Amino acid sequence: MDRPLQIDELLCFSVYSVNHAISRLYRPLLAPLGLTYPQYLVLVALWDRDKRRVNDLGTELQLDTNTLTPLLKRMEAAELLTRKRNPEDERSLIVALTDKGRNLQDKAGEVTSCVLEAMGGDIEELSALRDRLNALRHKLEQQ
Amino acid sequence: MDRPLQIDELLCFSVYSVNHAISRLYRPLLAPLGLTYPQYLVLVALWDRDKRRVNDLGTELQLDTNTLTPLLKRMEAAELLTRKRNPEDERSLIVALTDKGRNLQDKAGEVTSCVLEAMGGDIEELSALRDRLNALRHKLEQQ
DNA sequence: GACGATTATATCGCGTACGATCAATATGGT
DNA sequence: ACCATATTGATCGTACGCGATATAATCGTC
């Protein structure tokens, strides 16, 4: 009864493994757009709400500046966004999409379709899974 | 109806985010044992089946040698395992637990308990979530 | 208006991930 | 025995993720 769990039986490994599988699924779809998977997530966040401070992006994506700063610099170098000091408060940096970054949203629709298809296409079931994961995420974040 | 999804509505982001949250949950629990989260997963795999080739471990964990080789070398340096050429086939390398690596299994029980508690403790629900994720994982792997 | 505390971002170091490539060993056909 | 081919790990370069620390700007208090 108190037998040690096999790796397939660990929820944490399932999450770890599915995350990698999703990352591998996105990679070839995003490569033609010159994007990595985390960069794509940053774009999704910015498409929803543009012109945000680095920390605000970090709160939403659960990433600190030690990850975001170099990531955003690469995206700035790729001309997907701009990084400008806020004149109101010179400590903060406003991240804003360029036209190039905004326009990628059209192509992202195809990516989403491909991913949905690879996942089986049952929207109801995938939404339910997403809600369960978000609930778990909130439980873990409030530790 | 065809409104672009917000980031909270993407299943892929839920998985990404929960994975990071789990990693952050394990970090302080594993640090006293001198383990990182991926290293812990390697140990779980080895506790189940010891003395395996690098590729076999990689198949189970869905990691290639470019990730595993340095990871296993660090674990060898920490004396958690040994890496020895297989005399039967000099191409392959057998990864085997040391006593130190094997003995960590006892302490791992506490880690599992802590994680379970942080996740809410409802084993039925967590198992169901795990099974759904494993199903998704298998769907993604057979692409 | 000077100064300590706070806030916002940047930097450094280490450890994964992974595509691409390489070196060593084994195997099968001739 | 010989050689093309396949298998197995190792290596290299780039990009996250994050703990720890640094730097710069702002705020609060006096």
Tab-separated table of C-alpha atoms (C1' of nucleotides) in Angstrom:
chain	number	residue	atom	x	y	z
A	1	MET	CA	0.000	0.000	0.000
A	2	ASP	CA	2.848	2.357	0.829
A	3	ARG	CA	4.691	1.179	-2.250
A	4	PRO	CA	6.877	3.912	-3.763
A	5	LEU	CA	5.298	5.593	-6.761
A	6	GLN	CA	6.520	4.894	-10.256
A	7	ILE	CA	7.330	7.961	-12.261
A	8	ASP	CA	4.215	7.637	-14.413
A	9	GLU	CA	2.170	7.859	-11.245
A	10	LEU	CA	3.528	11.223	-10.148
A	11	LEU	CA	1.291	14.132	-11.095
A	12	CYS	CA	4.340	16.371	-11.047
A	13	PHE	CA	5.993	14.261	-13.723
A	14	SER	CA	2.857	14.283	-15.854
A	15	VAL	CA	2.856	18.072	-15.779
A	16	TYR	CA	6.622	18.219	-16.424
A	17	SER	CA	6.341	15.823	-19.302
A	18	VAL	CA	3.272	17.361	-20.941
A	19	ASN	CA	4.937	20.760	-20.690
A	20	HIS	CA	7.943	19.474	-22.619
A	21	ALA	CA	5.712	17.758	-25.140
A	22	ILE	CA	3.800	20.992	-25.715
A	23	SER	CA	7.047	22.914	-26.045
A	24	ARG	CA	8.224	20.399	-28.651
A	25	LEU	CA	4.885	20.692	-30.432
A	26	TYR	CA	5.120	24.481	-30.637
A	27	ARG	CA	8.780	24.626	-31.628
A	28	PRO	CA	8.419	23.770	-35.326
A	29	LEU	CA	5.225	25.829	-35.567
A	30	LEU	CA	6.854	28.913	-34.056
A	31	ALA	CA	10.265	28.572	-35.713
A	32	PRO	CA	9.011	30.032	-39.046
A	33	LEU	CA	7.845	33.085	-37.076
A	34	GLY	CA	11.253	33.357	-35.399
A	35	LEU	CA	9.735	32.748	-31.972
A	36	THR	CA	10.503	30.483	-29.044
A	37	TYR	CA	7.684	29.160	-26.915
A	38	PRO	CA	8.237	31.555	-23.959
A	39	GLN	CA	8.521	34.449	-26.415
A	40	TYR	CA	5.186	33.397	-27.898
A	41	LEU	CA	3.631	33.493	-24.428
A	42	VAL	CA	4.952	37.027	-23.952
A	43	LEU	CA	3.307	38.014	-27.226
A	44	VAL	CA	-0.011	36.456	-26.195
A	45	ALA	CA	0.116	38.536	-23.016
A	46	LEU	CA	0.942	41.703	-24.955
A	47	TRP	CA	-1.719	41.108	-27.610
A	48	ASP	CA	-4.205	41.133	-24.779
A	49	ARG	CA	-2.781	44.218	-23.060
A	50	ASP	CA	-0.052	46.265	-24.712
A	51	LYS	CA	2.321	48.788	-23.117
A	52	ARG	CA	3.064	47.250	-19.796
A	53	ARG	CA	5.833	47.387	-17.260
A	54	VAL	CA	8.251	44.462	-17.098
A	55	ASN	CA	7.062	43.494	-13.631
A	56	ASP	CA	3.413	43.478	-14.709
A	57	LEU	CA	4.266	41.068	-17.502
A	58	GLY	CA	6.251	39.042	-14.986
A	59	THR	CA	3.322	38.806	-12.599
A	60	GLU	CA	1.062	37.475	-15.318
A	61	LEU	CA	3.634	35.002	-16.685
A	62	GLN	CA	5.079	34.177	-13.258
A	63	LEU	CA	8.574	35.125	-14.373
A	64	ASP	CA	11.101	37.386	-12.680
A	65	THR	CA	13.207	40.049	-14.361
A	66	ASN	CA	16.244	37.788	-14.416
A	67	THR	CA	14.361	35.729	-16.993
A	68	LEU	CA	12.363	38.484	-18.668
A	69	THR	CA	15.062	41.101	-19.226
A	70	PRO	CA	17.227	39.020	-21.578
A	71	LEU	CA	14.144	37.473	-23.205
A	72	LEU	CA	12.644	40.908	-23.913
A	73	LYS	CA	16.009	42.173	-25.192
A	74	ARG	CA	16.077	39.339	-27.727
A	75	MET	CA	12.539	40.196	-28.773
A	76	GLU	CA	13.521	43.864	-29.054
A	77	ALA	CA	16.487	42.865	-31.237
A	78	ALA	CA	14.015	40.928	-33.408
A	79	GLU	CA	11.958	44.145	-33.627
A	80	LEU	CA	8.893	42.521	-32.104
A	81	LEU	CA	8.645	45.112	-29.341
A	82	THR	CA	10.222	48.253	-27.899
A	83	ARG	CA	11.558	48.890	-24.381
A	84	LYS	CA	11.284	52.510	-23.270
A	85	ARG	CA	11.747	54.133	-19.888
A	86	ASN	CA	8.552	55.540	-18.450
A	87	PRO	CA	8.959	59.356	-18.279
A	88	GLU	CA	6.549	59.406	-15.314
A	89	ASP	CA	8.818	57.075	-13.367
A	90	GLU	CA	12.283	56.528	-14.714
A	91	ARG	CA	12.658	53.304	-12.757
A	92	SER	CA	10.117	51.482	-14.875
A	93	LEU	CA	10.343	50.261	-18.453
A	94	ILE	CA	7.350	50.170	-20.772
A	95	VAL	CA	7.215	47.203	-23.129
A	96	ALA	CA	5.206	47.965	-26.292
A	97	LEU	CA	4.538	45.934	-29.418
A	98	THR	CA	5.862	47.095	-32.772
A	99	ASP	CA	3.711	46.706	-35.878
A	100	LYS	CA	5.690	43.556	-36.634
A	101	GLY	CA	4.889	42.138	-33.226
A	102	ARG	CA	1.218	43.085	-33.472
A	103	ASN	CA	0.860	41.627	-36.946
A	104	LEU	CA	2.090	38.221	-35.845
A	105	GLN	CA	-1.252	37.753	-34.120
A	106	ASP	CA	-2.866	36.851	-37.442
A	107	LYS	CA	-0.443	34.006	-38.078
A	108	ALA	CA	-0.794	32.852	-34.483
A	109	GLY	CA	-4.326	31.713	-35.267
A	110	GLU	CA	-2.966	28.922	-37.457
A	111	VAL	CA	-0.585	27.880	-34.705
A	112	THR	CA	-3.457	27.614	-32.246
A	113	SER	CA	-5.452	25.491	-34.701
A	114	CYS	CA	-2.529	23.108	-35.230
A	115	VAL	CA	-2.007	22.754	-31.492
A	116	LEU	CA	-5.689	22.164	-30.893
A	117	GLU	CA	-5.750	19.466	-33.535
A	118	ALA	CA	-2.653	17.747	-32.129
A	119	MET	CA	-4.316	17.720	-28.709
A	120	GLY	CA	-7.341	15.896	-30.006
A	121	GLY	CA	-9.662	18.779	-30.720
A	122	ASP	CA	-12.159	18.088	-27.957
A	123	ILE	CA	-12.565	21.666	-26.764
A	124	GLU	CA	-14.883	20.789	-23.906
A	125	GLU	CA	-12.451	18.315	-22.443
A	126	LEU	CA	-9.395	20.521	-22.963
A	127	SER	CA	-11.169	23.467	-21.328
A	128	ALA	CA	-12.058	21.313	-18.345
A	129	LEU	CA	-8.440	20.208	-18.046
A	130	ARG	CA	-7.294	23.821	-18.271
A	131	ASP	CA	-9.688	24.879	-15.505
A	132	ARG	CA	-8.498	22.097	-13.229
A	133	LEU	CA	-4.883	23.101	-13.854
A	134	ASN	CA	-5.609	26.771	-13.207
A	135	ALA	CA	-7.279	25.819	-9.934
A	136	LEU	CA	-4.184	23.822	-8.961
A	137	ARG	CA	-1.966	26.701	-10.018
A	138	HIS	CA	-3.820	29.134	-7.775
A	139	LYS	CA	-3.614	26.693	-4.898
A	140	LEU	CA	0.162	26.400	-5.388
A	141	GLU	CA	0.707	30.122	-5.808
A	142	GLN	CA	-0.881	30.964	-2.485
A	143	GLN	CA	1.615	28.845	-0.536
B	1	MET	CA	-16.706	34.486	-31.132
B	2	ASP	CA	-13.329	34.293	-32.797
B	3	ARG	CA	-11.920	36.603	-30.149
B	4	PRO	CA	-8.234	35.961	-29.470
B	5	LEU	CA	-7.618	33.962	-26.328
B	6	GLN	CA	-6.266	35.572	-23.202
B	7	ILE	CA	-3.270	33.873	-21.720
B	8	ASP	CA	-5.266	32.396	-18.840
B	9	GLU	CA	-7.429	30.659	-21.410
B	10	LEU	CA	-4.581	28.773	-23.083
B	11	LEU	CA	-4.198	25.199	-21.879
B	12	CYS	CA	-0.546	25.340	-22.881
B	13	PHE	CA	0.025	28.257	-20.519
B	14	SER	CA	-1.758	26.479	-17.674
B	15	VAL	CA	0.584	23.529	-18.081
B	16	TYR	CA	3.631	25.796	-18.424
B	17	SER	CA	2.660	27.751	-15.364
B	18	VAL	CA	1.737	24.801	-13.150
B	19	ASN	CA	5.024	23.161	-14.107
B	20	HIS	CA	6.940	26.193	-12.869
B	21	ALA	CA	4.821	26.383	-9.736
B	22	ILE	CA	5.564	22.725	-8.994
B	23	SER	CA	9.255	23.280	-9.626
B	24	ARG	CA	9.203	26.202	-7.177
B	25	LEU	CA	7.336	24.044	-4.675
B	26	TYR	CA	9.925	21.258	-4.861
B	27	ARG	CA	12.977	23.512	-4.834
B	28	PRO	CA	13.086	24.270	-1.085
B	29	LEU	CA	12.064	20.691	-0.263
B	30	LEU	CA	14.816	19.167	-2.404
B	31	ALA	CA	17.544	21.698	-1.619
B	32	PRO	CA	18.358	20.086	1.777
B	33	LEU	CA	18.901	16.803	-0.104
B	34	GLY	CA	21.182	18.588	-2.592
B	35	LEU	CA	18.831	17.802	-5.469
B	36	THR	CA	17.272	19.783	-8.267
B	37	TYR	CA	13.821	18.887	-9.527
B	38	PRO	CA	14.984	17.106	-12.725
B	39	GLN	CA	17.610	15.250	-10.695
B	40	TYR	CA	14.853	14.116	-8.356
B	41	LEU	CA	12.889	12.799	-11.324
B	42	VAL	CA	15.949	10.820	-12.429
B	43	LEU	CA	16.162	9.307	-8.958
B	44	VAL	CA	12.455	8.376	-8.995
B	45	ALA	CA	13.044	6.586	-12.293
B	46	LEU	CA	16.114	4.787	-10.930
B	47	TRP	CA	14.423	3.824	-7.657
B	48	ASP	CA	11.875	2.027	-9.786
B	49	ARG	CA	14.410	0.366	-12.076
B	50	ASP	CA	18.119	0.597	-11.327
B	51	LYS	CA	21.068	-0.021	-13.678
B	52	ARG	CA	19.847	1.357	-16.940
B	53	ARG	CA	21.361	2.752	-20.092
B	54	VAL	CA	21.333	6.519	-20.578
B	55	ASN	CA	18.978	6.242	-23.534
B	56	ASP	CA	16.519	4.092	-21.604
B	57	LEU	CA	16.362	6.724	-18.890
B	58	GLY	CA	15.949	9.318	-21.606
B	59	THR	CA	13.029	7.483	-23.169
B	60	GLU	CA	11.204	7.351	-19.859
B	61	LEU	CA	11.919	10.959	-18.941
B	62	GLN	CA	11.613	12.225	-22.515
B	63	LEU	CA	15.085	13.765	-22.392
B	64	ASP	CA	17.935	13.431	-24.868
B	65	THR	CA	21.569	12.776	-23.995
B	66	ASN	CA	22.469	16.428	-24.492
B	67	THR	CA	20.422	17.109	-21.362
B	68	LEU	CA	21.054	13.865	-19.513
B	69	THR	CA	24.826	13.551	-19.882
B	70	PRO	CA	25.742	16.706	-17.927
B	71	LEU	CA	22.886	16.122	-15.477
B	72	LEU	CA	24.072	12.581	-14.744
B	73	LYS	CA	27.667	13.790	-14.458
B	74	ARG	CA	26.618	16.246	-11.748
B	75	MET	CA	24.764	13.464	-9.970
B	76	GLU	CA	27.835	11.258	-10.274
B	77	ALA	CA	29.972	14.050	-8.807
B	78	ALA	CA	27.460	14.202	-5.919
B	79	GLU	CA	27.976	10.442	-5.509
B	80	LEU	CA	24.314	9.671	-6.062
B	81	LEU	CA	25.060	7.276	-8.911
B	82	THR	CA	27.814	5.687	-10.972
B	83	ARG	CA	28.321	5.731	-14.751
B	84	LYS	CA	30.078	2.633	-16.092
B	85	ARG	CA	30.549	1.305	-19.615
B	86	ASN	CA	28.662	-1.893	-20.298
B	87	PRO	CA	31.266	-4.676	-20.894
B	88	GLU	CA	28.722	-6.468	-23.116
B	89	ASP	CA	28.479	-3.436	-25.386
B	90	GLU	CA	31.104	-0.756	-24.966
B	91	ARG	CA	28.887	1.834	-26.636
B	92	SER	CA	26.435	1.914	-23.799
B	93	LEU	CA	26.780	3.354	-20.328
B	94	ILE	CA	25.077	1.818	-17.315
B	95	VAL	CA	23.734	4.239	-14.735
B	96	ALA	CA	23.500	2.680	-11.284
B	97	LEU	CA	22.517	4.081	-7.895
B	98	THR	CA	25.056	4.299	-5.088
B	99	ASP	CA	24.001	3.527	-1.533
B	100	LYS	CA	23.719	7.270	-1.002
B	101	GLY	CA	21.368	7.597	-3.966
B	102	ARG	CA	19.300	4.604	-2.898
B	103	ASN	CA	19.003	5.802	0.679
B	104	LEU	CA	17.520	9.120	-0.366
B	105	GLN	CA	14.326	7.258	-1.160
B	106	ASP	CA	13.401	7.242	2.518
B	107	LYS	CA	13.588	11.013	2.798
B	108	ALA	CA	11.702	11.400	-0.463
B	109	GLY	CA	8.560	10.172	1.261
B	110	GLU	CA	8.395	13.362	3.293
B	111	VAL	CA	8.819	15.419	0.155
B	112	THR	CA	5.901	13.624	-1.478
B	113	SER	CA	3.726	14.267	1.563
B	114	CYS	CA	4.530	17.981	1.566
B	115	VAL	CA	3.773	18.248	-2.133
B	116	LEU	CA	0.515	16.361	-1.750
B	117	GLU	CA	-0.554	18.654	1.046
B	118	ALA	CA	0.319	21.796	-0.929
B	119	MET	CA	-1.770	20.494	-3.803
B	120	GLY	CA	-4.829	20.137	-1.639
B	121	GLY	CA	-4.592	16.523	-0.612
B	122	ASP	CA	-7.555	15.247	-2.602
B	123	ILE	CA	-5.913	12.108	-3.977
B	124	GLU	CA	-8.896	11.096	-6.086
B	125	GLU	CA	-8.976	14.409	-7.895
B	126	LEU	CA	-5.207	14.637	-8.325
B	127	SER	CA	-5.103	11.098	-9.731
B	128	ALA	CA	-7.842	11.960	-12.206
B	129	LEU	CA	-5.912	15.035	-13.290
B	130	ARG	CA	-2.760	12.951	-13.670
B	131	ASP	CA	-4.558	10.397	-15.833
B	132	ARG	CA	-5.968	13.107	-18.091
B	133	LEU	CA	-2.515	14.622	-18.469
B	134	ASN	CA	-0.937	11.261	-19.243
B	135	ALA	CA	-3.565	10.684	-21.914
B	136	LEU	CA	-2.762	14.067	-23.429
B	137	ARG	CA	0.938	13.299	-23.221
B	138	HIS	CA	0.518	10.062	-25.138
B	139	LYS	CA	-1.561	11.849	-27.762
B	140	LEU	CA	1.183	14.452	-28.184
B	141	GLU	CA	4.002	11.925	-28.271
B	142	GLN	CA	2.520	9.993	-31.155
B	143	GLN	CA	2.569	13.021	-33.441
C	1	DG	C1'	16.910	68.971	1.184
C	2	DA	C1'	19.379	64.976	3.128
C	3	DC	C1'	19.081	60.233	4.002
C	4	DG	C1'	17.463	55.585	4.776
C	5	DA	C1'	13.944	52.435	2.916
C	6	DT	C1'	11.467	50.868	-0.973
C	7	DT	C1'	10.683	49.855	-5.812
C	8	DA	C1'	12.028	48.595	-10.632
C	9	DT	C1'	15.073	46.670	-13.560
C	10	DA	C1'	19.658	44.603	-14.653
C	11	DT	C1'	23.491	41.342	-13.981
C	12	DC	C1'	25.806	37.001	-12.670
C	13	DG	C1'	26.174	32.114	-12.125
C	14	DC	C1'	24.385	27.580	-12.396
C	15	DG	C1'	21.363	24.093	-14.133
C	16	DT	C1'	18.313	22.415	-17.362
C	17	DA	C1'	16.310	21.740	-22.547
C	18	DC	C1'	17.273	20.872	-27.201
C	19	DG	C1'	18.897	21.209	-32.324
C	20	DA	C1'	22.994	20.002	-34.616
C	21	DT	C1'	27.089	17.584	-34.922
C	22	DC	C1'	30.801	14.328	-33.674
C	23	DA	C1'	33.450	10.101	-32.034
C	24	DA	C1'	33.497	5.451	-30.742
C	25	DT	C1'	31.653	0.976	-30.998
C	26	DA	C1'	28.916	-2.682	-32.956
C	27	DT	C1'	26.657	-5.196	-36.791
C	28	DG	C1'	25.454	-7.189	-41.232
C	29	DG	C1'	26.491	-8.169	-45.966
C	30	DT	C1'	29.901	-9.321	-49.176
D	1	DA	C1'	38.597	-9.748	-43.101
D	2	DC	C1'	36.417	-5.308	-44.884
D	3	DC	C1'	33.492	-1.697	-45.185
D	4	DA	C1'	29.009	0.780	-45.117
D	5	DT	C1'	25.561	1.560	-41.814
D	6	DA	C1'	23.407	1.945	-37.448
D	7	DT	C1'	23.596	2.704	-32.531
D	8	DT	C1'	25.113	5.015	-28.330
D	9	DG	C1'	26.883	8.817	-25.828
D	10	DA	C1'	29.312	13.149	-25.758
D	11	DT	C1'	29.930	17.985	-27.141
D	12	DC	C1'	28.692	22.700	-28.626
D	13	DG	C1'	25.799	26.738	-28.956
D	14	DT	C1'	21.564	29.159	-27.769
D	15	DA	C1'	17.694	30.051	-24.791
D	16	DC	C1'	15.179	29.775	-20.730
D	17	DG	C1'	14.400	29.748	-15.225
D	18	DC	C1'	15.821	31.372	-10.962
D	19	DG	C1'	18.586	32.503	-6.454
D	20	DA	C1'	21.521	36.089	-5.213
D	21	DT	C1'	23.156	40.530	-5.809
D	22	DA	C1'	23.756	45.230	-7.881
D	23	DT	C1'	22.251	49.764	-9.594
D	24	DA	C1'	19.295	53.478	-10.257
D	25	DA	C1'	15.134	56.148	-9.267
D	26	DT	C1'	11.530	57.367	-6.043
D	27	DC	C1'	9.331	58.024	-1.591
D	28	DG	C1'	8.842	59.148	3.356
D	29	DT	C1'	10.434	61.335	7.247
D	30	DC	C1'	12.559	64.517	9.466
